[in-house]
Short mmCIF file of C-alpha atoms in Angstrom, two decimals:
data_model
loop_
_atom_site.label_atom_id
_atom_site.label_comp_id
_atom_site.label_asym_id
_atom_site.label_seq_id
_atom_site.Cartn_x
_atom_site.Cartn_y
_atom_site.Cartn_z
CA MET A 96 111.79 14.56 110.88
CA ASN A 97 108.50 14.49 112.79
CA ASP A 98 106.18 11.57 113.62
CA ASP A 99 104.29 11.54 110.33
CA GLY A 100 107.47 11.51 108.27
CA LYS A 101 107.41 15.16 107.23
CA VAL A 102 110.57 17.22 107.30
CA ASN A 103 110.72 20.74 108.71
CA ALA A 104 112.75 22.92 106.33
CA SER A 105 114.40 24.81 109.20
CA SER A 106 115.99 21.61 110.50
CA GLU A 107 117.44 20.89 107.03
CA GLY A 108 118.81 24.44 106.70
CA TYR A 109 117.79 25.23 103.13
CA PHE A 110 114.99 25.65 100.60
CA ILE A 111 114.87 24.88 96.89
CA LEU A 112 113.57 27.77 94.79
CA VAL A 113 111.78 26.01 91.93
CA GLY A 114 111.51 29.23 89.93
CA PHE A 115 111.15 28.56 86.20
CA SER A 116 112.42 24.97 86.26
CA ASN A 117 109.24 23.84 84.50
CA TRP A 118 110.42 25.76 81.43
CA PRO A 119 114.13 24.79 81.15
CA HIS A 120 114.26 26.07 77.54
CA LEU A 121 113.21 29.51 78.84
CA GLU A 122 115.85 29.80 81.55
CA VAL A 123 118.70 31.05 79.33
CA VAL A 124 116.42 33.60 77.66
CA LEU A 125 115.10 34.73 81.05
CA PHE A 126 118.67 35.01 82.38
CA VAL A 127 119.62 37.41 79.56
CA VAL A 128 116.40 39.45 79.83
CA VAL A 129 116.54 39.69 83.65
CA LEU A 130 120.25 40.65 83.55
CA ILE A 131 119.58 43.44 81.03
CA PHE A 132 116.69 44.83 83.08
CA TYR A 133 118.71 44.56 86.32
CA LEU A 134 121.62 46.52 84.78
CA MET A 135 119.12 49.12 83.51
CA THR A 136 117.71 49.39 87.04
CA LEU A 137 121.16 49.89 88.56
CA VAL A 138 122.29 52.48 86.00
CA GLY A 139 118.99 54.40 85.79
CA ASN A 140 118.35 54.67 89.52
CA LEU A 141 121.98 55.49 90.38
CA PHE A 142 121.81 58.19 87.71
CA ILE A 143 118.77 59.82 89.39
CA ILE A 144 120.33 59.61 92.89
CA ILE A 145 123.67 61.09 91.80
CA LEU A 146 122.12 63.80 89.63
CA SER A 147 119.67 64.86 92.38
CA TYR A 148 122.56 65.09 94.83
CA LEU A 149 124.97 67.00 92.56
CA ASP A 150 122.60 69.56 91.00
CA SER A 151 121.35 72.20 93.45
CA HIS A 152 118.36 72.96 91.18
CA LEU A 153 117.06 69.47 92.00
CA HIS A 154 117.24 69.97 95.78
CA THR A 155 113.45 70.07 95.97
CA PRO A 156 110.91 67.81 97.75
CA MET A 157 109.94 66.12 94.47
CA TYR A 158 113.50 65.02 93.71
CA PHE A 159 114.21 64.19 97.35
CA PHE A 160 111.33 61.69 97.26
CA LEU A 161 112.32 60.52 93.77
CA SER A 162 115.84 59.80 95.08
CA ASN A 163 114.28 57.81 97.91
CA LEU A 164 112.23 55.85 95.36
CA SER A 165 115.34 55.18 93.26
CA PHE A 166 117.32 53.96 96.29
CA LEU A 167 114.33 51.83 97.28
CA ASP A 168 114.14 50.25 93.81
CA LEU A 169 117.88 49.51 93.88
CA CYS A 170 117.53 47.70 97.21
CA TYR A 171 114.29 45.97 96.17
CA THR A 172 115.70 44.43 93.00
CA THR A 173 119.01 43.52 94.67
CA SER A 174 117.16 41.62 97.41
CA SER A 175 115.89 39.02 94.91
CA ILE A 176 117.37 39.41 91.38
CA PRO A 177 121.01 38.28 91.99
CA GLN A 178 119.65 35.06 93.56
CA LEU A 179 117.33 34.60 90.56
CA LEU A 180 120.24 35.06 88.11
CA VAL A 181 122.31 32.44 89.96
CA ASN A 182 119.38 30.01 89.89
CA LEU A 183 118.68 30.60 86.19
CA TRP A 184 122.33 30.12 85.24
CA GLY A 185 123.18 26.93 87.09
CA PRO A 186 121.60 23.68 88.28
CA GLU A 187 121.81 24.71 91.96
CA LYS A 188 118.58 26.40 93.01
CA THR A 189 118.99 26.33 96.78
CA ILE A 190 118.81 29.16 99.30
CA SER A 191 119.75 28.77 102.95
CA TYR A 192 117.02 28.97 105.58
CA ALA A 193 118.59 32.15 107.01
CA GLY A 194 118.92 33.55 103.47
CA CYS A 195 115.24 32.87 102.83
CA VAL A 196 114.21 34.62 106.06
CA ILE A 197 116.35 37.67 105.20
CA GLN A 198 115.11 37.78 101.60
CA LEU A 199 111.45 37.54 102.63
CA TYR A 200 111.91 40.29 105.20
CA PHE A 201 113.58 42.77 102.85
CA VAL A 202 111.38 42.09 99.81
CA LEU A 203 108.24 42.63 101.90
CA ALA A 204 109.68 45.63 103.78
CA LEU A 205 110.81 47.43 100.64
CA GLY A 206 107.60 46.64 98.75
CA THR A 207 105.47 48.05 101.58
CA THR A 208 107.71 51.11 101.87
CA GLU A 209 107.20 51.81 98.16
CA CYS A 210 103.39 51.75 98.62
CA VAL A 211 103.63 54.43 101.32
CA LEU A 212 106.29 56.46 99.50
CA LEU A 213 104.13 56.68 96.37
CA VAL A 214 101.36 58.18 98.54
CA VAL A 215 103.83 60.74 99.91
CA MET A 216 104.90 61.63 96.36
CA SER A 217 101.27 62.11 95.31
CA TYR A 218 100.73 64.43 98.31
CA ASP A 219 103.79 66.43 97.21
CA ARG A 220 102.29 66.83 93.71
CA TYR A 221 98.92 67.78 95.26
CA ALA A 222 100.57 70.49 97.37
CA ALA A 223 102.55 71.80 94.37
CA VAL A 224 99.53 72.04 92.06
CA CYS A 225 96.60 72.75 94.41
CA ARG A 226 98.36 74.78 97.13
CA PRO A 227 101.22 76.54 95.27
CA LEU A 228 101.28 79.62 97.53
CA HIS A 229 101.65 77.45 100.64
CA TYR A 230 103.92 74.81 99.05
CA THR A 231 107.17 75.83 100.74
CA VAL A 232 105.42 75.83 104.13
CA LEU A 233 103.56 72.54 103.55
CA MET A 234 106.63 70.73 102.20
CA HIS A 235 109.20 72.07 104.63
CA PRO A 236 112.49 70.07 104.42
CA ARG A 237 112.07 68.76 107.99
CA PHE A 238 108.53 67.58 107.19
CA CYS A 239 109.81 65.88 104.00
CA TYR A 240 112.42 63.98 106.03
CA LEU A 241 109.73 62.92 108.51
CA LEU A 242 107.50 61.65 105.68
CA ALA A 243 110.39 59.68 104.17
CA VAL A 244 111.33 58.17 107.56
CA ALA A 245 107.67 57.28 108.23
CA SER A 246 107.52 55.46 104.86
CA TRP A 247 110.60 53.37 105.63
CA VAL A 248 109.63 52.64 109.25
CA SER A 249 106.09 51.54 108.34
CA GLY A 250 107.43 49.19 105.65
CA PHE A 251 110.00 47.51 107.87
CA THR A 252 107.57 47.24 110.80
CA ASN A 253 104.90 45.59 108.64
CA SER A 254 107.48 43.17 107.26
CA ALA A 255 108.65 42.20 110.76
CA LEU A 256 105.06 41.21 111.57
CA HIS A 257 104.57 39.06 108.46
CA SER A 258 108.02 37.48 108.50
CA SER A 259 107.53 36.41 112.12
CA PHE A 260 104.06 35.00 111.43
CA THR A 261 105.27 33.13 108.35
CA PHE A 262 108.27 31.46 109.97
CA TRP A 263 106.50 30.68 113.26
CA ILE A 264 104.24 28.17 111.54
CA PRO A 265 105.82 24.74 110.90
CA LEU A 266 106.92 24.59 107.26
CA CYS A 267 106.73 20.85 106.73
CA GLY A 268 106.97 18.40 103.88
CA HIS A 269 109.35 19.07 100.97
CA HIS A 270 111.60 22.12 100.86
CA GLN A 271 110.53 23.21 97.39
CA VAL A 272 109.28 26.80 97.24
CA ASP A 273 107.34 27.11 94.00
CA HIS A 274 108.64 30.59 93.24
CA PHE A 275 111.89 32.32 92.27
CA PHE A 276 112.24 34.09 95.63
CA CYS A 277 111.01 33.61 99.19
CA GLU A 278 107.54 35.14 99.28
CA VAL A 279 104.78 34.83 101.89
CA PRO A 280 102.06 33.14 99.75
CA ALA A 281 104.56 30.60 98.34
CA LEU A 282 105.92 29.74 101.80
CA LEU A 283 102.44 29.37 103.30
CA ARG A 284 101.81 26.56 100.81
CA LEU A 285 104.57 24.53 102.52
CA SER A 286 102.81 24.57 105.87
CA CYS A 287 101.32 21.38 107.29
CA VAL A 288 98.95 23.32 109.57
CA ASP A 289 95.95 25.54 108.90
CA THR A 290 97.15 28.92 107.54
CA HIS A 291 93.82 30.76 107.38
CA ALA A 292 94.92 33.15 110.16
CA ASN A 293 98.10 34.00 108.22
CA GLU A 294 96.15 34.48 104.99
CA LEU A 295 93.64 36.75 106.74
CA THR A 296 96.44 38.82 108.33
CA LEU A 297 98.15 39.12 104.93
CA MET A 298 94.93 40.27 103.25
CA ILE A 299 94.15 42.81 105.99
CA THR A 300 97.60 44.38 106.02
CA SER A 301 97.75 44.26 102.21
CA SER A 302 94.47 46.17 102.14
CA VAL A 303 95.93 48.73 104.55
CA PHE A 304 99.19 49.15 102.60
CA VAL A 305 97.85 48.66 99.05
CA LEU A 306 94.18 49.67 98.84
CA ILE A 307 94.30 52.67 101.22
CA PRO A 308 97.41 54.15 99.56
CA LEU A 309 95.81 53.64 96.16
CA VAL A 310 92.61 55.43 97.28
CA LEU A 311 94.68 58.32 98.72
CA ILE A 312 96.70 58.61 95.50
CA LEU A 313 93.58 58.63 93.33
CA THR A 314 91.98 61.24 95.63
CA SER A 315 95.08 63.45 95.31
CA TYR A 316 95.01 63.17 91.54
CA GLY A 317 91.28 63.85 91.44
CA ALA A 318 91.97 67.19 93.16
CA ILE A 319 94.93 67.82 90.82
CA VAL A 320 92.82 67.20 87.71
CA GLN A 321 90.20 69.68 88.96
CA ALA A 322 92.91 72.30 89.62
CA VAL A 323 94.53 71.69 86.22
CA LEU A 324 91.23 72.10 84.37
CA ARG A 325 90.91 75.57 85.91
CA MET A 326 94.37 76.60 84.65
CA GLN A 327 94.59 79.13 81.83
CA SER A 328 98.28 78.55 80.96
CA THR A 329 98.98 75.90 78.32
CA THR A 330 102.61 75.63 79.47
CA GLY A 331 101.44 75.07 83.04
CA LEU A 332 99.04 72.39 81.88
CA GLN A 333 101.76 70.53 79.97
CA ARG A 334 104.18 70.73 82.89
CA VAL A 335 101.64 69.42 85.41
CA PHE A 336 100.45 66.60 83.14
CA GLY A 337 104.08 65.68 82.37
CA THR A 338 105.06 65.35 86.03
CA CYS A 339 101.81 63.87 87.33
CA GLY A 340 101.38 61.58 84.33
CA ALA A 341 104.79 60.05 85.06
CA HIS A 342 103.84 59.42 88.68
CA LEU A 343 100.50 57.89 87.76
CA MET A 344 102.22 55.54 85.30
CA VAL A 345 104.63 54.39 88.05
CA VAL A 346 101.68 53.92 90.43
CA SER A 347 99.85 51.76 87.85
CA LEU A 348 102.92 49.61 87.13
CA PHE A 349 103.44 48.97 90.84
CA PHE A 350 99.93 48.68 92.33
CA ILE A 351 98.15 46.59 89.68
CA PRO A 352 100.57 43.60 89.95
CA ALA A 353 100.71 43.98 93.76
CA MET A 354 96.92 43.72 93.97
CA CYS A 355 96.93 40.62 91.74
CA ILE A 356 99.37 38.87 94.11
CA TYR A 357 98.49 40.03 97.62
CA LEU A 358 94.76 40.77 97.60
CA GLN A 359 93.65 37.19 97.15
CA PRO A 360 94.36 34.11 99.28
CA PRO A 361 97.46 32.05 98.31
CA SER A 362 95.22 29.12 97.42
CA GLY A 363 93.44 31.31 94.86
CA ASN A 364 96.58 32.18 92.92
CA SER A 365 97.81 30.34 89.85
CA GLN A 366 101.47 29.74 90.72
CA ASP A 367 102.76 30.09 87.16
CA GLN A 368 100.78 33.28 86.61
CA GLY A 369 101.97 34.59 89.99
CA LYS A 370 105.63 34.02 89.05
CA PHE A 371 105.37 36.04 85.85
CA ILE A 372 103.44 38.85 87.59
CA ALA A 373 106.12 38.92 90.33
CA LEU A 374 108.84 38.91 87.65
CA PHE A 375 107.23 42.01 86.15
CA TYR A 376 107.10 44.06 89.36
CA THR A 377 110.52 42.96 90.65
CA VAL A 378 112.42 43.27 87.36
CA VAL A 379 110.59 45.44 84.82
CA THR A 380 108.90 48.14 86.94
CA PRO A 381 112.07 49.31 88.84
CA SER A 382 113.96 49.61 85.54
CA LEU A 383 111.18 51.67 83.91
CA ASN A 384 110.77 54.15 86.79
CA PRO A 385 113.90 56.21 85.92
CA LEU A 386 112.91 56.30 82.23
CA ILE A 387 109.33 57.35 83.00
CA TYR A 388 110.44 60.16 85.31
CA THR A 389 113.34 61.50 83.22
CA LEU A 390 112.50 60.92 79.55
CA ARG A 391 110.43 64.08 79.06
CA ASN A 392 111.59 65.94 82.16
CA LYS A 393 113.05 69.40 81.43
CA ASP A 394 114.50 69.73 84.95
CA VAL A 395 116.53 66.55 84.53
CA ARG A 396 117.69 67.48 81.00
CA GLY A 397 118.74 70.88 82.31
CA ALA A 398 120.62 69.29 85.21
CA VAL A 399 122.48 66.95 82.83
CA LYS A 400 123.48 69.90 80.61
CA ARG A 401 124.74 71.87 83.62
CA LEU A 402 126.66 68.87 84.91
CA MET A 403 128.28 68.28 81.49
CA GLY A 404 129.03 71.99 81.07
CA TRP A 405 126.80 72.36 78.01
CA LYS A 406 125.02 75.61 77.23
#
């Protein structure tokens, strides 16, 4: 305890994740809904990873990056959802200080990685549609691995910066984090010092990893739309719109909530609204990604038939 009677959470060794305590009647319903979506995420993303690995027809850059996205979504949801389920089920809503640091680091790292990976996937679609004759050269396997590694490294490096900045400031007063997981804006509200520098850093890096990727993705799809409009083949048109439409839907589901949370100062966010937006992109979006990519995908249906031995 310091001179003015405030307690530093690190000295106490834990935080209380308030989560949805203000709506106790909703907690059981949320537990069931979150559990269903989490199981869908696990099954759907594991299905894509295993299928892409087993079927040689899917050993292409598109499915290599899609497998990366599926693995990313598995890790992303697992970094926060099991803790949320425990908190929704029982009266204990605590998380250790070390657990909070680890959770913040991985949630932020994996979220940033997804921003970059979605750009890489849009570049892959651009190369496939706009530069088909040079596609195998442009998307050489070694280059694909480098792009994937760059996505992961940039995400984990950015997270190291923010996690350090967040936990360097004294987090004083009560230990109650008004969120269902340890997140930068929610933790900054616990500080007893001026956090404008942290908020500015968060907004700058969020702009770099959210706005710039979004602009690059939209630019890629602008070029794709122009190329598609010049196509004479109806089958080609349907195939391109099917694949690219799925990616654009995933981009929308991920980037719109991310912009709502991270591109405004913590003080400007409604906490209750922020929780439900965060619930959407941590629970719903990762479970929908496999469905969006596979539901009308002939390659995946063909791979399933080959794997099951159907003609």
